[in-house]
mmCIF file of C-alpha atoms in Angstrom:
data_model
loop_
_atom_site.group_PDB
_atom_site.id
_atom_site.type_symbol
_atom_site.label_atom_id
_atom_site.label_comp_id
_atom_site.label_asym_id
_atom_site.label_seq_id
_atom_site.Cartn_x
_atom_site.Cartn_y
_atom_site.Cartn_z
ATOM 1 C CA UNK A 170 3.951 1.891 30.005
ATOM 2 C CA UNK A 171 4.188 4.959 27.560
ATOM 3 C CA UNK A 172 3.137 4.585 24.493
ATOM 4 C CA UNK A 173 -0.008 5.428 21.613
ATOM 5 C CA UNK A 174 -3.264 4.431 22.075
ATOM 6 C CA UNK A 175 -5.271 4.099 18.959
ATOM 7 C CA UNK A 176 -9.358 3.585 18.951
ATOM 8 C CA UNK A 177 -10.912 1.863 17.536
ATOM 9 C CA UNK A 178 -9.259 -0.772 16.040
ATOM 10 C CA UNK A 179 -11.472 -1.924 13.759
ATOM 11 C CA UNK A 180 -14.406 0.373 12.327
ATOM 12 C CA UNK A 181 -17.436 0.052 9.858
ATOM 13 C CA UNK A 182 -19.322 3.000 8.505
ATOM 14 C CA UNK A 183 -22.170 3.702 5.941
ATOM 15 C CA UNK A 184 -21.361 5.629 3.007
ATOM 16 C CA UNK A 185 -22.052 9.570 4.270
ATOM 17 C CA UNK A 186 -21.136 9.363 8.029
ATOM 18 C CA UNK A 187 -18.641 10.921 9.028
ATOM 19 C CA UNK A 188 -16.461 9.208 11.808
ATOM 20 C CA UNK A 189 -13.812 9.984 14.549
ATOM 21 C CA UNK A 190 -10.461 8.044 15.130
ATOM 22 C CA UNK A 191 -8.822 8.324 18.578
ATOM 23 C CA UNK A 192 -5.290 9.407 19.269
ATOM 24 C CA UNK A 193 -3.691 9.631 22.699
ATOM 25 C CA UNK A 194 -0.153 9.776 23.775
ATOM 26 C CA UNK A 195 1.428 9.048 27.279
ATOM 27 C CA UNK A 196 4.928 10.163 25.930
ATOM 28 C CA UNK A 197 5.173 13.925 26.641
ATOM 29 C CA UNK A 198 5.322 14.645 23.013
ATOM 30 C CA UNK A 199 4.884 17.592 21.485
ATOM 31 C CA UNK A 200 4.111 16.898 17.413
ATOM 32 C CA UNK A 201 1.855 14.030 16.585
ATOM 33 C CA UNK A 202 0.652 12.936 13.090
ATOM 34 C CA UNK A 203 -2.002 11.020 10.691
ATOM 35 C CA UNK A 204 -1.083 8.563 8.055
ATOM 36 C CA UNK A 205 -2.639 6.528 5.896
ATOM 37 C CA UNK A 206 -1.931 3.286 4.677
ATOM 38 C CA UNK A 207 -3.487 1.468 1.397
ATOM 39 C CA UNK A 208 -2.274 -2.213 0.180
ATOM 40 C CA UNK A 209 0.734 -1.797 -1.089
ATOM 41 C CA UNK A 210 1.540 1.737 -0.721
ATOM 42 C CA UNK A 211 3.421 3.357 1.849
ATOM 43 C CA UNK A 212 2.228 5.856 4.251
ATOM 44 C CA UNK A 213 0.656 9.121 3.440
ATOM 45 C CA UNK A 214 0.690 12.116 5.503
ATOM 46 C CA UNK A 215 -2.820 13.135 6.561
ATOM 47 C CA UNK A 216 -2.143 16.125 9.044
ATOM 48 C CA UNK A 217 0.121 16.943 11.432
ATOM 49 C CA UNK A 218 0.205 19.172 14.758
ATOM 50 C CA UNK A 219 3.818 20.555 16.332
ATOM 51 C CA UNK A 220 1.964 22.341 18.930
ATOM 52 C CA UNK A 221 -1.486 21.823 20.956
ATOM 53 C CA UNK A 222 -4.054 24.539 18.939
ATOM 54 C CA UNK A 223 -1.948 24.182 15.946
ATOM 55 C CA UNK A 224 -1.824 21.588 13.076
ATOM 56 C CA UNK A 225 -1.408 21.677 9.366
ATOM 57 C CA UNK A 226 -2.121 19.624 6.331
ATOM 58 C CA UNK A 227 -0.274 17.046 4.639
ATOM 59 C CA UNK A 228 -0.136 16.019 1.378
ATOM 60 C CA UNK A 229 -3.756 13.965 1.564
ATOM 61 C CA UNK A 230 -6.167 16.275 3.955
ATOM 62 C CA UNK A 231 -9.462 16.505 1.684
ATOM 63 C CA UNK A 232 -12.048 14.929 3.617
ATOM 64 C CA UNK A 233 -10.676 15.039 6.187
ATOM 65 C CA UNK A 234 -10.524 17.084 9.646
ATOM 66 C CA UNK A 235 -8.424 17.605 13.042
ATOM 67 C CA UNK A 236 -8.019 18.608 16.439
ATOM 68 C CA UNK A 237 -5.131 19.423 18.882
ATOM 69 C CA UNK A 238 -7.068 20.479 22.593
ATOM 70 C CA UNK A 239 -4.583 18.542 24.346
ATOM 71 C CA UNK A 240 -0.991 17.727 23.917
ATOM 72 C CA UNK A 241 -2.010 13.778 24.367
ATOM 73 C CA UNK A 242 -4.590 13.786 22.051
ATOM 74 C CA UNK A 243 -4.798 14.333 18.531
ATOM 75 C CA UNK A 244 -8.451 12.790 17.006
ATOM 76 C CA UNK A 245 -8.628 12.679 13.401
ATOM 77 C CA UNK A 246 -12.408 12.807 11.798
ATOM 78 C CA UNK A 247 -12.988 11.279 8.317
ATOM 79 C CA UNK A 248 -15.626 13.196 6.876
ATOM 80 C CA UNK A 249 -18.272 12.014 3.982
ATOM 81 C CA UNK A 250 -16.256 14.150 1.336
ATOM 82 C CA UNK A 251 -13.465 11.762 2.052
ATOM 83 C CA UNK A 252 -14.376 10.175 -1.917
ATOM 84 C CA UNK A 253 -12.653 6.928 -0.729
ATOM 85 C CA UNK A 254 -12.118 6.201 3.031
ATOM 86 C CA UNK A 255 -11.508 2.575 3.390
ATOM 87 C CA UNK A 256 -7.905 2.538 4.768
ATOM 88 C CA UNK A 257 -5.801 1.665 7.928
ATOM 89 C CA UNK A 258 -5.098 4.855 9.537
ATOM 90 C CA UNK A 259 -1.946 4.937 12.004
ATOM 91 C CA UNK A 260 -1.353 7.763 14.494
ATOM 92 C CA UNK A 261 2.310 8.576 15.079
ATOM 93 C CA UNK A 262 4.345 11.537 17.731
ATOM 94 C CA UNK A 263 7.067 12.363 17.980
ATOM 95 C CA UNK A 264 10.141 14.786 20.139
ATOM 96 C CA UNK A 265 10.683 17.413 18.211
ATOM 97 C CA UNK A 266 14.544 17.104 18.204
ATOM 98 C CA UNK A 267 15.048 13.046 17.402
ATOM 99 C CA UNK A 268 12.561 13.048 14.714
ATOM 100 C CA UNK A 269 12.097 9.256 15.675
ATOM 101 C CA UNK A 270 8.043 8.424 15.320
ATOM 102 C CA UNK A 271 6.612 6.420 17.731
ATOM 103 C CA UNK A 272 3.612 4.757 15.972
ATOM 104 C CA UNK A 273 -0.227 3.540 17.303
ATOM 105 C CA UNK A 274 -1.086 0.017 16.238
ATOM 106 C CA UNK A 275 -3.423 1.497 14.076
ATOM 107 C CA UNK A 276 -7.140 2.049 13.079
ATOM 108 C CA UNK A 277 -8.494 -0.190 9.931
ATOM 109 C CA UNK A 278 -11.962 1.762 8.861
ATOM 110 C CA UNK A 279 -14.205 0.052 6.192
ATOM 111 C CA UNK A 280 -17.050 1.809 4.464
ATOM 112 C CA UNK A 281 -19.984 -0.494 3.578
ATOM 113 C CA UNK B 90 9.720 17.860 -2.870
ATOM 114 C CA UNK B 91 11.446 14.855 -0.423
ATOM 115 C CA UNK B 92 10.475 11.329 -1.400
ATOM 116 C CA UNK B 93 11.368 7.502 -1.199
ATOM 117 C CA UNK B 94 11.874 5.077 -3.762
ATOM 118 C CA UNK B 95 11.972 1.244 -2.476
ATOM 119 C CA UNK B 96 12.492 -1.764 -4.188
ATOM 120 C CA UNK B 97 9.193 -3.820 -5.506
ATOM 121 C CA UNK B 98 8.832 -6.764 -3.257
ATOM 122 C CA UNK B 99 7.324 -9.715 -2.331
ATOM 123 C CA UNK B 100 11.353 -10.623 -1.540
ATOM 124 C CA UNK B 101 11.219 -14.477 -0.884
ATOM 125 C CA UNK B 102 14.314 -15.796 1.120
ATOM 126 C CA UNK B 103 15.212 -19.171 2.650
ATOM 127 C CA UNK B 104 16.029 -19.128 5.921
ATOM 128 C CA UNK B 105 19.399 -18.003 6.733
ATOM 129 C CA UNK B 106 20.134 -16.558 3.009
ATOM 130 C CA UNK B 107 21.415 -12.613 3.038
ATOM 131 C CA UNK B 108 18.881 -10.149 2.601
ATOM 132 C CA UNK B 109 18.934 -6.658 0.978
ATOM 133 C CA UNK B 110 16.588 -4.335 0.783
ATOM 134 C CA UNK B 111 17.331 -1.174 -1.131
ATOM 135 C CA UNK B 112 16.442 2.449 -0.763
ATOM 136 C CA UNK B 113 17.579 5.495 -2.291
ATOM 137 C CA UNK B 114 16.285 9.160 -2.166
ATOM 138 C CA UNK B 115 15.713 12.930 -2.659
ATOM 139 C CA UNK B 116 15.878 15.339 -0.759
ATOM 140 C CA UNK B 117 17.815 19.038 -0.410
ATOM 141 C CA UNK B 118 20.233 19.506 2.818
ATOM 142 C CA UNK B 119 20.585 16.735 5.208
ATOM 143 C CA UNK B 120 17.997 14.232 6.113
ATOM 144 C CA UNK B 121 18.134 11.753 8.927
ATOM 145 C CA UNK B 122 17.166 8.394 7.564
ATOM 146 C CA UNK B 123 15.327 5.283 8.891
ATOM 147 C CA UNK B 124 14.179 1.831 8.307
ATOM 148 C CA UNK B 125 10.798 0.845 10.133
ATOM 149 C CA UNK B 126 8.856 -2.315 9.755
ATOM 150 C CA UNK B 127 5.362 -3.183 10.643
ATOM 151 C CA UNK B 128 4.613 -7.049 11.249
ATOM 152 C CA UNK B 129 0.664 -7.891 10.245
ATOM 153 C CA UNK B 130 -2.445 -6.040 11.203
ATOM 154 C CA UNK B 131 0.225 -3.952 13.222
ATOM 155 C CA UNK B 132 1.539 -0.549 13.534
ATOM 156 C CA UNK B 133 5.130 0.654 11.688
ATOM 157 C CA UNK B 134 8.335 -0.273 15.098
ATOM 158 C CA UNK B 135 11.378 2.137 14.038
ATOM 159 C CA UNK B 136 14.363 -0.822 12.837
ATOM 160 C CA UNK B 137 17.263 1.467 13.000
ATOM 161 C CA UNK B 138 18.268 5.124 11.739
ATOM 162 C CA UNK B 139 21.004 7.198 10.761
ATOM 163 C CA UNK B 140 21.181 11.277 11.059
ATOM 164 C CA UNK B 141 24.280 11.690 8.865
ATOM 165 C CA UNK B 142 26.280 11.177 5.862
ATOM 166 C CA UNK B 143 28.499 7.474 6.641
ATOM 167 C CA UNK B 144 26.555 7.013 9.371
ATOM 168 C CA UNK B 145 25.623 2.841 9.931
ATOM 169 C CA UNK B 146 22.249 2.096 11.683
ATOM 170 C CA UNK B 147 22.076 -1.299 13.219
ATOM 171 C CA UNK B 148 19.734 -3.487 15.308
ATOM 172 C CA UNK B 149 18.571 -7.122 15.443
ATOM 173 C CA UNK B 150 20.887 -8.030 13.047
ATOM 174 C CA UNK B 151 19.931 -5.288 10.248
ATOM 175 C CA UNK B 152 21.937 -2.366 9.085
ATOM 176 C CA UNK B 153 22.362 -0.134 7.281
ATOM 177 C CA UNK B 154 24.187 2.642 6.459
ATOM 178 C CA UNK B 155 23.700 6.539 5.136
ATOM 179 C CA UNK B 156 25.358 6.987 1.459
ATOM 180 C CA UNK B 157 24.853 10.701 0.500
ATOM 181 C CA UNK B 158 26.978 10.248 -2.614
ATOM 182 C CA UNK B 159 24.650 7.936 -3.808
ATOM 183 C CA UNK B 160 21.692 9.175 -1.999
ATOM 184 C CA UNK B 161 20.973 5.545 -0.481
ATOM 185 C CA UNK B 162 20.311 3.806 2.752
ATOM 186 C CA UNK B 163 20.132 -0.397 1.394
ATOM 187 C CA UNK B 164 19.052 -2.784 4.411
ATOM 188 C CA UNK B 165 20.932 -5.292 4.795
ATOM 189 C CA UNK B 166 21.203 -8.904 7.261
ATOM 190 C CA UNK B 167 23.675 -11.457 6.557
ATOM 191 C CA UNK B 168 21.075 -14.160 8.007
ATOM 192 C CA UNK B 169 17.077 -14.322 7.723
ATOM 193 C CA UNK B 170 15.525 -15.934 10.025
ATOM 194 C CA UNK B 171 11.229 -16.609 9.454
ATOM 195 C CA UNK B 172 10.581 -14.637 12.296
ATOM 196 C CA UNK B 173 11.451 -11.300 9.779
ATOM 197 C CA UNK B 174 9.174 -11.860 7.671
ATOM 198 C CA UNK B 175 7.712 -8.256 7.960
ATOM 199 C CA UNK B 176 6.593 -4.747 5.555
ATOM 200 C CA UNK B 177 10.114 -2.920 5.774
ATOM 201 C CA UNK B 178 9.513 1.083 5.117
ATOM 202 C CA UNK B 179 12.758 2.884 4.570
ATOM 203 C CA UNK B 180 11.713 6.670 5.099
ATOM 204 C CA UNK B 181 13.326 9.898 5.191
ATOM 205 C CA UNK B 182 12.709 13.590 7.328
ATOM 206 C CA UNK B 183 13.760 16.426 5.883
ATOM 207 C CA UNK B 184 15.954 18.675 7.604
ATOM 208 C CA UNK B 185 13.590 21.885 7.121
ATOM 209 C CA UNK B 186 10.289 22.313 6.789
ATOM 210 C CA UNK B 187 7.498 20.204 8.214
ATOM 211 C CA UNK B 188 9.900 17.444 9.515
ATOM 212 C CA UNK B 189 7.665 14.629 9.465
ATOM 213 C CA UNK B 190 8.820 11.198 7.745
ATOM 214 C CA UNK B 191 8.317 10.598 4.437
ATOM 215 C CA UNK B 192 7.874 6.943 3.501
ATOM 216 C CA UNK B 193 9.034 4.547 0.814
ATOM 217 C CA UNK B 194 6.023 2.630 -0.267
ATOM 218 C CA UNK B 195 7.484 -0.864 1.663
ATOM 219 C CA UNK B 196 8.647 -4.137 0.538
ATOM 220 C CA UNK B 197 7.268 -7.001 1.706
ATOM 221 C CA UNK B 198 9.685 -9.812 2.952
ATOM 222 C CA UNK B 199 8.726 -13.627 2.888
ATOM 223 C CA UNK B 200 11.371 -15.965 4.531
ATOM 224 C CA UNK B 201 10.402 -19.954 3.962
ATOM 225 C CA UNK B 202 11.801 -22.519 6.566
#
């Protein structure tokens, strides 16, 4: 079945380590995306890649970093400058064209 | 720039009652618009969309449909059932620049036997 895999789902980490989320697509797409969600807001764009070896930021990037080796994967690293990293983070791609985002079931990280 | 603006929830129903959710936004040009909604501890499953003015998205039951003159996109079922009971995220893409979705910051629905 096609679809987003997200690891891992659940994730603790001590204050100052920085940690990697996993991102892989089976659905040919080419632009893929980070969000992140806090209780009771909506989503936030993290980054975002159209094209493998490209990406740009969104509107919440600070302390955090990406990569785009390989059209199916897109790993997102939060970083210890990230001032306030507990969050659920959800992975999403897309075709180009549709616009229609196909979303991961999502990463919940918790700092201790 | 683009944003969302959603109605405040927790919206409580009984089962069966009509539900509306409502959405408006702004944006410049011509966005395509969509409804999404993410059931607990899970990721967001698109609902239904619309890519132009008068446009009506539907599925399961919900619709909704593209208003430019008001700059809207309300969700609407004539009959909850609990099983709804669900985060809707109305959310908007821009038809230039970095065309990825912006969200609406959801509304929780609660339907009660």
């Amino acid at each position: 079945d096609g679809g987003i895999t997200q690891s891992p789902k659940y994730l603790f980490r001590k204050e100052g380590q920085n940690v990697t989320l996993s991102c892989e697509q089976n659905l040919n797409h080419d632009a893929m995306y980070w969000y992140r969600q806090d209780p009771g807001q909506g989503l936030r764009l993290i980054y975002y890649s159209q094209i493998v070896n490209d990406f740009q930021k969104g509107d919440i990037a600070e302390g955090y970093s990406v990569s785009r080796e390989k059209k199916e994967s897109f790993p997102l690293t939060v970083t210890s400058a990230q001032k306030n990293p507990t969050a659920f983070y959800l992975c999403a791609s897309t075709e180009l064209v549709t616009g229609e985002l196909f979303f991961g079931e999502g990463s919940r990280l918790t700092v201790l | 720039g683009d944003s969302v603006t959603q109605m405040e929830g927790p919206v409580t129903l009984s089962e069966e009652a009509f539900l509306t959710i409502n959405c408006t936004y702004t944006a410049t040009g011509y966005p395509s618009l969509f409804w999404y909604v993410q059931y607990p501890g899970e990721g967001l499953q698109l609902l239904l969309k619309a890519t132009k003015a008068d446009d009506k998205g539907s599925n399961k039951g919900f619709e909704a449909t593209y208003r430019k003159e008001t700059t809207s996109f309300h969700l609407e079922k004539g009959s909850v059932q609990v099983s709804d009971s669900a985060v809707y995220f109305c959310a908007l893409r821009g038809d230039t620049g970095r065309r990825a979705l912006t969200f609406g910051s959801g509304t929780r629905l609660q339907v009660q036997p």
